[in-house]
Short mmCIF file of C-alpha atoms in Angstrom, two decimals:
data_model
loop_
_atom_site.label_atom_id
_atom_site.label_comp_id
_atom_site.label_asym_id
_atom_site.label_seq_id
_atom_site.Cartn_x
_atom_site.Cartn_y
_atom_site.Cartn_z
CA MET G 1 9.56 1.52 23.65
CA THR G 2 9.18 2.78 20.09
CA ASN G 3 8.90 6.53 18.95
CA ILE G 4 5.60 7.33 17.61
CA VAL G 5 4.89 10.25 15.18
CA ASP G 6 2.05 11.32 14.59
CA LEU G 7 1.33 13.03 10.72
CA GLY G 8 -1.36 14.55 11.92
CA GLU G 9 0.74 17.04 13.96
CA LEU G 10 2.61 17.75 11.11
CA GLY G 11 0.33 20.61 9.82
CA GLU G 12 -0.71 22.12 6.60
CA GLY G 13 3.03 21.66 5.03
CA PHE G 14 3.14 18.28 4.95
CA ARG G 15 -0.72 18.08 4.17
CA ARG G 16 0.77 20.12 0.73
CA ASP G 17 4.24 18.38 0.39
CA PRO G 18 4.72 15.06 2.43
CA HIS G 19 7.46 13.99 0.40
CA PRO G 20 10.51 15.19 2.58
CA VAL G 21 8.51 13.51 5.92
CA TYR G 22 9.19 10.31 3.62
CA ALA G 23 12.40 11.29 2.75
CA GLN G 24 13.56 11.79 6.61
CA LEU G 25 11.76 8.59 7.75
CA ARG G 26 13.15 6.47 4.99
CA ALA G 27 16.35 7.41 5.23
CA HIS G 28 16.12 6.20 9.00
CA ARG G 29 14.57 2.82 8.49
CA PRO G 30 11.65 1.45 6.01
CA VAL G 31 9.36 0.69 8.56
CA HIS G 32 7.64 3.42 11.45
CA ARG G 33 5.05 3.59 14.16
CA VAL G 34 2.67 6.52 13.33
CA ARG G 35 -0.47 7.67 14.64
CA LEU G 36 -2.61 8.03 11.51
CA PRO G 37 -4.10 11.41 10.78
CA GLU G 38 -8.06 11.93 12.20
CA GLU G 39 -9.09 12.16 8.53
CA ASP G 40 -8.30 8.19 8.52
CA GLY G 41 -8.83 6.80 11.32
CA GLY G 42 -6.74 8.73 13.94
CA GLN G 43 -5.62 5.32 15.67
CA GLU G 44 -1.83 3.76 15.57
CA SER G 45 0.06 1.64 12.92
CA TRP G 46 2.86 0.62 11.16
CA LEU G 47 3.98 3.10 8.44
CA ILE G 48 6.40 1.25 5.19
CA VAL G 49 8.18 4.10 3.85
CA GLY G 50 10.44 2.01 1.93
CA TYR G 51 10.28 0.35 -2.00
CA GLU G 52 11.19 -3.14 -1.70
CA GLU G 53 9.31 -3.38 1.72
CA ALA G 54 6.10 -1.98 0.50
CA ARG G 55 6.06 -4.15 -2.66
CA ALA G 56 6.53 -6.96 -0.75
CA ALA G 57 4.16 -5.78 2.11
CA LEU G 58 1.64 -5.71 -0.78
CA ALA G 59 1.47 -9.21 -1.77
CA ASP G 60 1.81 -11.04 1.38
CA PRO G 61 -0.75 -13.14 2.73
CA ARG G 62 0.19 -12.66 6.33
CA LEU G 63 -1.59 -9.21 5.75
CA ALA G 64 -5.08 -9.11 5.85
CA LYS G 65 -7.78 -7.01 4.95
CA ASP G 66 -10.84 -8.40 6.37
CA GLY G 67 -10.87 -6.99 10.08
CA THR G 68 -13.61 -9.04 10.95
CA ARG G 69 -10.94 -11.88 11.50
CA ILE G 70 -9.82 -9.79 14.54
CA GLY G 71 -13.23 -7.92 16.04
CA PHE G 72 -12.71 -5.31 13.61
CA MET G 73 -15.47 -4.01 11.41
CA SER G 74 -15.07 -0.64 8.74
CA LEU G 75 -18.07 1.25 8.48
CA ASP G 76 -17.75 0.95 5.08
CA GLU G 77 -18.35 -2.94 5.60
CA GLU G 78 -20.69 -2.59 7.95
CA LEU G 79 -22.69 0.30 6.22
CA ILE G 80 -22.42 -0.80 2.48
CA GLY G 81 -21.06 -4.71 2.48
CA LYS G 82 -18.34 -6.75 2.06
CA HIS G 83 -16.08 -5.79 -1.47
CA LEU G 84 -12.46 -6.65 -3.00
CA LEU G 85 -11.25 -4.20 -0.63
CA SER G 86 -11.92 -5.75 2.67
CA ALA G 87 -11.83 -9.40 1.90
CA ASP G 88 -9.04 -12.29 1.96
CA PRO G 89 -8.79 -15.15 -0.06
CA PRO G 90 -10.89 -17.37 -0.76
CA GLN G 91 -13.30 -15.05 -0.79
CA HIS G 92 -11.84 -12.12 -2.35
CA THR G 93 -10.69 -14.69 -5.02
CA ARG G 94 -14.32 -15.52 -5.34
CA LEU G 95 -14.91 -11.77 -5.77
CA ARG G 96 -12.59 -10.66 -8.18
CA SER G 97 -13.04 -13.72 -10.52
CA LEU G 98 -17.40 -12.69 -10.48
CA ILE G 99 -16.24 -9.37 -11.55
CA THR G 100 -13.83 -10.26 -13.90
CA ARG G 101 -16.33 -12.59 -15.95
CA ALA G 102 -17.50 -8.87 -16.67
CA PHE G 103 -15.01 -6.52 -16.22
CA THR G 104 -13.04 -7.65 -19.19
CA THR G 105 -9.84 -5.99 -21.05
CA ARG G 106 -12.24 -6.24 -24.13
CA ARG G 107 -15.01 -4.29 -22.04
CA VAL G 108 -12.41 -1.31 -20.88
CA ALA G 109 -10.98 -1.36 -25.12
CA GLU G 110 -14.59 -0.57 -26.48
CA LEU G 111 -14.48 2.24 -23.98
CA GLN G 112 -12.23 4.00 -26.05
CA PRO G 113 -14.79 6.38 -28.30
CA ARG G 114 -17.05 7.35 -26.12
CA ILE G 115 -14.32 8.47 -23.67
CA GLN G 116 -12.55 10.77 -26.49
CA GLN G 117 -16.21 12.21 -27.29
CA ILE G 118 -16.91 12.89 -24.08
CA THR G 119 -13.63 14.40 -23.62
CA ASP G 120 -14.23 15.88 -26.67
CA GLU G 121 -17.53 17.96 -25.85
CA LEU G 122 -16.11 18.91 -22.43
CA LEU G 123 -13.01 20.50 -23.66
CA ASP G 124 -16.06 21.95 -26.38
CA THR G 125 -17.68 23.83 -23.29
CA MET G 126 -14.55 24.87 -21.40
CA LEU G 127 -12.26 26.45 -23.93
CA PRO G 128 -13.72 29.21 -25.16
CA GLN G 129 -13.72 30.17 -21.75
CA GLY G 130 -10.08 30.79 -22.04
CA ARG G 131 -9.65 29.85 -18.21
CA ALA G 132 -11.17 27.37 -16.14
CA ASP G 133 -11.06 24.85 -12.61
CA LEU G 134 -9.56 22.01 -14.25
CA ILE G 135 -11.32 19.10 -11.90
CA GLU G 136 -14.93 21.08 -12.22
CA SER G 137 -14.42 21.36 -15.85
CA PHE G 138 -12.88 18.57 -16.81
CA ALA G 139 -10.80 16.36 -15.08
CA TYR G 140 -13.67 15.82 -12.75
CA PRO G 141 -16.87 15.01 -15.32
CA LEU G 142 -14.75 12.96 -17.50
CA PRO G 143 -14.43 9.96 -15.29
CA ILE G 144 -17.65 10.50 -12.98
CA THR G 145 -19.07 10.39 -16.71
CA VAL G 146 -17.67 7.48 -18.07
CA ILE G 147 -18.02 5.02 -14.48
CA CYS G 148 -21.60 6.22 -14.16
CA GLU G 149 -22.49 5.31 -17.32
CA LEU G 150 -20.47 1.84 -17.52
CA LEU G 151 -22.34 0.76 -14.66
CA GLY G 152 -25.92 2.79 -15.63
CA VAL G 153 -26.06 5.54 -12.67
CA PRO G 154 -28.95 7.73 -14.30
CA GLU G 155 -27.25 11.34 -15.40
CA ILE G 156 -30.05 13.04 -12.81
CA ASP G 157 -28.22 11.43 -10.00
CA ARG G 158 -24.86 12.05 -10.68
CA THR G 159 -24.63 15.56 -8.80
CA GLU G 160 -25.91 13.76 -6.21
CA PHE G 161 -23.63 10.85 -5.78
CA ARG G 162 -20.08 13.61 -6.05
CA LYS G 163 -21.28 15.19 -3.18
CA ILE G 164 -21.85 11.68 -1.34
CA SER G 165 -18.71 10.05 -2.71
CA ASN G 166 -17.05 13.01 -1.82
CA ASP G 167 -17.99 13.25 1.67
CA VAL G 168 -17.05 8.98 1.85
CA VAL G 169 -13.08 9.71 0.03
CA VAL G 170 -12.55 12.94 2.20
CA PRO G 171 -14.94 13.23 5.21
CA THR G 172 -14.92 16.41 7.56
CA SER G 173 -15.77 13.98 10.72
CA ALA G 174 -16.74 10.68 12.08
CA GLU G 175 -20.20 11.93 11.93
CA SER G 176 -20.22 12.89 7.78
CA LEU G 177 -18.80 9.51 6.96
CA ARG G 178 -21.17 7.59 8.78
CA ASP G 179 -24.02 9.74 7.04
CA ALA G 180 -22.28 9.56 3.32
CA PHE G 181 -22.30 5.59 3.80
CA VAL G 182 -25.98 5.61 4.98
CA ARG G 183 -26.56 7.81 1.95
CA LEU G 184 -24.57 5.64 -0.24
CA ALA G 185 -25.22 2.79 1.16
CA ASP G 186 -29.53 3.52 0.35
CA TYR G 187 -28.68 5.27 -2.78
CA LEU G 188 -27.03 1.82 -4.01
CA ASP G 189 -29.88 -0.35 -2.90
CA ASP G 190 -32.67 1.53 -4.89
CA LEU G 191 -30.03 1.50 -7.96
CA ILE G 192 -29.54 -2.26 -7.64
CA GLU G 193 -33.36 -2.71 -7.19
CA SER G 194 -33.79 -0.77 -10.48
CA LYS G 195 -32.18 -2.85 -12.60
CA ARG G 196 -33.66 -5.70 -11.40
CA ASP G 197 -36.91 -4.31 -11.90
CA ALA G 198 -36.13 -3.31 -15.63
CA GLY G 199 -34.82 -6.97 -16.82
CA PRO G 200 -31.27 -7.07 -19.10
CA GLY G 201 -29.69 -4.18 -19.40
CA THR G 202 -26.18 -3.56 -21.59
CA ASP G 203 -24.53 -1.72 -18.18
CA LEU G 204 -22.10 -3.02 -15.86
CA LEU G 205 -24.08 -3.37 -13.14
CA SER G 206 -26.43 -5.23 -15.06
CA GLU G 207 -24.39 -7.91 -15.85
CA LEU G 208 -22.72 -8.27 -12.25
CA ILE G 209 -26.62 -8.78 -11.18
CA ARG G 210 -26.35 -11.69 -14.01
CA THR G 211 -23.21 -13.23 -13.98
CA THR G 212 -23.22 -16.88 -12.63
CA ALA G 213 -19.79 -18.77 -12.31
CA GLU G 214 -19.97 -22.45 -13.78
CA ASN G 215 -20.86 -24.17 -10.17
CA GLY G 216 -23.88 -21.68 -9.97
CA ASP G 217 -22.05 -18.91 -7.94
CA ARG G 218 -23.18 -15.70 -7.84
CA LEU G 219 -23.47 -12.33 -6.16
CA SER G 220 -25.01 -11.87 -3.16
CA PRO G 221 -27.25 -8.38 -2.96
CA ASP G 222 -24.58 -7.60 -0.15
CA GLU G 223 -21.92 -8.38 -2.44
CA LEU G 224 -23.39 -6.85 -5.29
CA ARG G 225 -23.67 -3.46 -3.11
CA GLY G 226 -20.52 -3.61 -2.10
CA MET G 227 -18.83 -4.15 -5.72
CA ALA G 228 -21.10 -1.15 -7.06
CA PHE G 229 -19.44 0.70 -3.96
CA VAL G 230 -15.73 -0.04 -5.11
CA LEU G 231 -15.97 0.64 -8.97
CA LEU G 232 -18.22 3.75 -8.63
CA VAL G 233 -16.61 5.35 -5.66
CA ALA G 234 -12.50 4.09 -6.57
CA GLY G 235 -13.96 3.87 -10.28
CA HIS G 236 -13.71 7.61 -10.52
CA GLU G 237 -11.94 9.71 -7.06
CA THR G 238 -8.46 7.89 -8.02
CA THR G 239 -9.08 9.42 -12.06
CA VAL G 240 -9.74 12.91 -10.89
CA ASN G 241 -6.75 12.99 -9.05
CA LEU G 242 -4.72 10.69 -11.23
CA ILE G 243 -5.29 13.35 -14.76
CA THR G 244 -5.41 16.23 -12.21
CA ASN G 245 -1.79 15.71 -10.69
CA ALA G 246 -0.49 14.90 -14.28
CA VAL G 247 -1.64 18.21 -15.84
CA HIS G 248 -0.22 20.18 -12.40
CA ALA G 249 3.15 17.96 -13.27
CA LEU G 250 3.77 19.20 -16.45
CA LEU G 251 2.63 23.02 -16.01
CA THR G 252 5.23 22.91 -13.25
CA HIS G 253 8.02 21.28 -15.15
CA PRO G 254 7.97 23.11 -18.52
CA ASP G 255 10.67 21.34 -20.12
CA GLN G 256 9.10 17.49 -19.67
CA LEU G 257 5.66 19.46 -20.97
CA ALA G 258 7.88 20.89 -24.18
CA ALA G 259 9.49 17.54 -24.73
CA LEU G 260 5.88 15.90 -24.34
CA ARG G 261 4.32 18.06 -26.81
CA ALA G 262 7.20 17.57 -28.98
CA ASP G 263 6.92 14.13 -28.93
CA MET G 264 2.80 12.64 -28.29
CA ASN G 265 5.06 8.97 -28.25
CA LEU G 266 6.28 10.01 -24.76
CA LEU G 267 2.74 9.97 -23.83
CA ASP G 268 2.61 6.90 -22.45
CA GLY G 269 5.20 7.31 -19.74
CA THR G 270 4.23 10.27 -18.80
CA VAL G 271 1.10 8.83 -17.51
CA GLU G 272 3.26 6.34 -16.17
CA GLU G 273 5.93 8.33 -14.24
CA ALA G 274 2.54 10.93 -13.34
CA LEU G 275 1.57 7.95 -11.33
CA ARG G 276 5.12 7.47 -9.31
CA TYR G 277 6.02 10.96 -8.92
CA GLU G 278 2.31 12.18 -7.98
CA GLY G 279 -0.23 9.31 -7.37
CA PRO G 280 -3.51 9.38 -6.66
CA VAL G 281 -3.42 6.99 -4.10
CA GLU G 282 -0.97 8.89 -0.77
CA SER G 283 -0.72 5.37 1.40
CA ALA G 284 -2.90 1.84 0.57
CA THR G 285 -6.16 1.15 2.66
CA ASP G 286 -5.41 -0.34 5.53
CA ARG G 287 -4.41 -4.33 6.19
CA PHE G 288 -3.32 -5.65 9.81
CA ALA G 289 -0.88 -8.56 10.77
CA ALA G 290 -2.85 -11.97 11.09
CA GLU G 291 0.27 -13.25 12.21
CA PRO G 292 3.16 -11.91 14.05
CA LEU G 293 5.81 -11.41 11.25
CA GLU G 294 8.87 -8.94 10.86
CA ILE G 295 9.66 -6.39 7.92
CA ALA G 296 12.83 -5.17 8.08
CA GLY G 297 13.64 -6.25 11.09
CA VAL G 298 10.82 -4.22 12.81
CA GLN G 299 8.45 -6.90 14.89
CA ILE G 300 4.74 -6.50 14.15
CA GLU G 301 2.18 -8.61 16.31
CA LYS G 302 -0.67 -10.20 15.28
CA GLY G 303 -3.61 -7.81 15.00
CA GLU G 304 -1.52 -4.38 14.90
CA TRP G 305 -2.76 -1.95 11.73
CA VAL G 306 -0.34 -1.52 8.65
CA ARG G 307 -0.77 1.48 6.58
CA ILE G 308 1.81 0.89 3.04
CA GLY G 309 2.83 4.01 1.93
CA LEU G 310 2.77 4.43 -1.93
CA ALA G 311 4.11 7.68 -2.50
CA ALA G 312 6.85 7.26 -0.12
CA ALA G 313 8.13 3.91 -1.95
CA ASP G 314 7.79 5.91 -5.00
CA ARG G 315 9.72 8.19 -4.27
CA ASP G 316 12.84 5.57 -2.89
CA PRO G 317 15.67 6.81 -4.06
CA GLY G 318 17.04 2.64 -3.12
CA ARG G 319 14.47 2.48 -6.89
CA PHE G 320 14.38 4.97 -8.62
CA PRO G 321 17.25 7.51 -9.02
CA THR G 322 16.33 11.39 -8.46
CA PRO G 323 12.95 10.43 -7.46
CA ASP G 324 12.06 13.92 -6.33
CA GLY G 325 13.23 14.97 -10.04
CA PHE G 326 9.79 14.59 -12.83
CA ASP G 327 11.00 13.10 -15.93
CA ILE G 328 8.37 11.85 -18.57
CA ARG G 329 11.82 9.49 -20.43
CA ARG G 330 12.50 7.58 -17.08
CA ASP G 331 11.35 4.09 -16.74
CA SER G 332 8.78 4.66 -14.29
CA ARG G 333 7.58 0.54 -14.48
CA GLY G 334 7.84 -0.82 -11.12
CA HIS G 335 5.81 1.21 -9.50
CA VAL G 336 2.99 1.09 -6.93
CA ALA G 337 0.83 3.36 -7.11
CA PHE G 338 -2.07 1.08 -8.62
CA GLY G 339 -0.75 -1.35 -5.38
CA HIS G 340 0.70 -4.77 -6.44
CA GLY G 341 -0.21 -8.77 -6.21
CA ILE G 342 -3.96 -9.67 -5.55
CA HIS G 343 -5.04 -6.30 -4.42
CA HIS G 344 -3.82 -4.54 -7.73
CA CYS G 345 -5.76 -2.40 -8.86
CA LEU G 346 -8.69 -3.75 -10.87
CA GLY G 347 -9.21 -0.30 -12.61
CA ALA G 348 -6.19 0.69 -13.46
CA PRO G 349 -6.29 -0.11 -17.28
CA LEU G 350 -9.17 1.99 -17.53
CA ALA G 351 -7.49 4.68 -15.48
CA ARG G 352 -4.55 4.57 -17.50
CA LEU G 353 -6.92 5.18 -20.68
CA GLU G 354 -9.04 7.82 -19.30
CA THR G 355 -5.50 9.98 -18.61
CA ARG G 356 -4.18 9.21 -21.89
CA VAL G 357 -6.96 10.27 -23.99
CA ALA G 358 -7.16 13.66 -21.54
CA LEU G 359 -3.89 14.54 -21.95
CA ARG G 360 -3.30 14.05 -25.38
CA SER G 361 -6.65 16.25 -26.08
CA LEU G 362 -6.04 18.73 -23.94
CA LEU G 363 -2.58 19.24 -24.67
CA GLU G 364 -3.25 19.34 -28.82
CA ARG G 365 -6.64 22.07 -27.81
CA ALA G 366 -5.13 24.15 -25.75
CA PRO G 367 -1.64 24.66 -27.49
CA GLY G 368 -1.21 28.25 -24.29
CA LEU G 369 -2.21 25.62 -21.64
CA ALA G 370 -0.80 27.12 -18.01
CA LEU G 371 -1.36 27.67 -14.50
CA ASP G 372 -3.77 30.11 -13.44
CA GLY G 373 -2.82 30.88 -10.26
CA GLN G 374 -2.60 28.31 -7.36
CA PRO G 375 -3.89 24.92 -6.68
CA GLY G 376 -6.85 24.19 -4.30
CA ALA G 377 -5.53 22.83 -0.99
CA TRP G 378 -4.33 19.41 -1.09
CA LEU G 379 -6.89 16.98 0.20
CA PRO G 380 -6.70 16.04 4.14
CA GLY G 381 -5.46 12.83 5.40
CA VAL G 382 -2.78 10.16 3.98
CA LEU G 383 -5.43 8.27 1.87
CA MET G 384 -6.30 10.28 -1.56
CA ARG G 385 -3.47 12.50 -2.95
CA GLY G 386 -4.88 15.25 -4.38
CA VAL G 387 -6.14 19.37 -4.68
CA ARG G 388 -9.25 20.22 -4.31
CA SER G 389 -8.81 22.93 -7.42
CA LEU G 390 -6.34 23.52 -10.33
CA PRO G 391 -6.82 26.98 -12.01
CA VAL G 392 -5.43 26.88 -15.46
CA ARG G 393 -5.76 29.68 -18.66
CA TRP G 394 -4.46 28.82 -22.49
#
């Protein structure tokens, strides 16, 4: 009989720093049977903690995302609609093809001047105060402003949207999660309808409404809502954590902070190392075995759930020597913070761009930047990796 590791019973220590637990599990074997915390559903699942096994699993078509194939429908799919994170080929291929027609590399690159402008305005407001919660004053408003402007979300709606989004990503109960999805579905329906009524617009959501493939294929209303959900929620929550975790890592490793200040050519490497060392997503969203398969000698039966531990994989000493060290000169290429394979994060180029701009501007304009007390509580569950607040001074 397989021993089950109850992640929910590991307590505050695990939430604050799960890496020693993952290291202990990984030293035993790369795949374990676990019970997820209540915030993540509380169900039993397989958890992959080894790097090679995780990278292979992320690209393995036998590990599917569309739960309806085994009679399961997630809340987001039930209340929002089919989207990239709940689809398999050929449906996933079709959806990704339609979104990449509008969300191009060029479009992301063209956002840099506006991202810089938003960053400068936020720092203009924050810096005269001498101290602040970095999340509230900077790491949250930057990506939410960027993604809302990109998609055409009115400024008046953004405060309410933040609350709904937070309730979706870090719910306090099953009831609060369902309520958040209901409110989000209603909001997205109204937003899409207003775009249709307004006629041709330049924002990404308006373009998605108009996007048509060569064969005449278009996104259905449910698919549009699902696409807006993924772009809006995943498009800012992860970047908030990435910026915050990167700053936290730098401030708790003064030698690395000094090295970056002395040579801003290390900035790209800093972002990649921050992604590897404390990425914004602790484990990838659920997959299930579409057929029986074996991973590292462990038999996984058809229909069983599988979680791929991104944070665990990126601290595997077999791939990254001295993995618990934060080293901005390390070659961090190959990390799986943004996933791998067909579900590799669509917004990775935008997240990297925003984080580079944010770190450079913050460090250049706040030369005395330092922690101003302990970070807030780490987020519950094993999906997102981040803190609720980060007090800093300069």
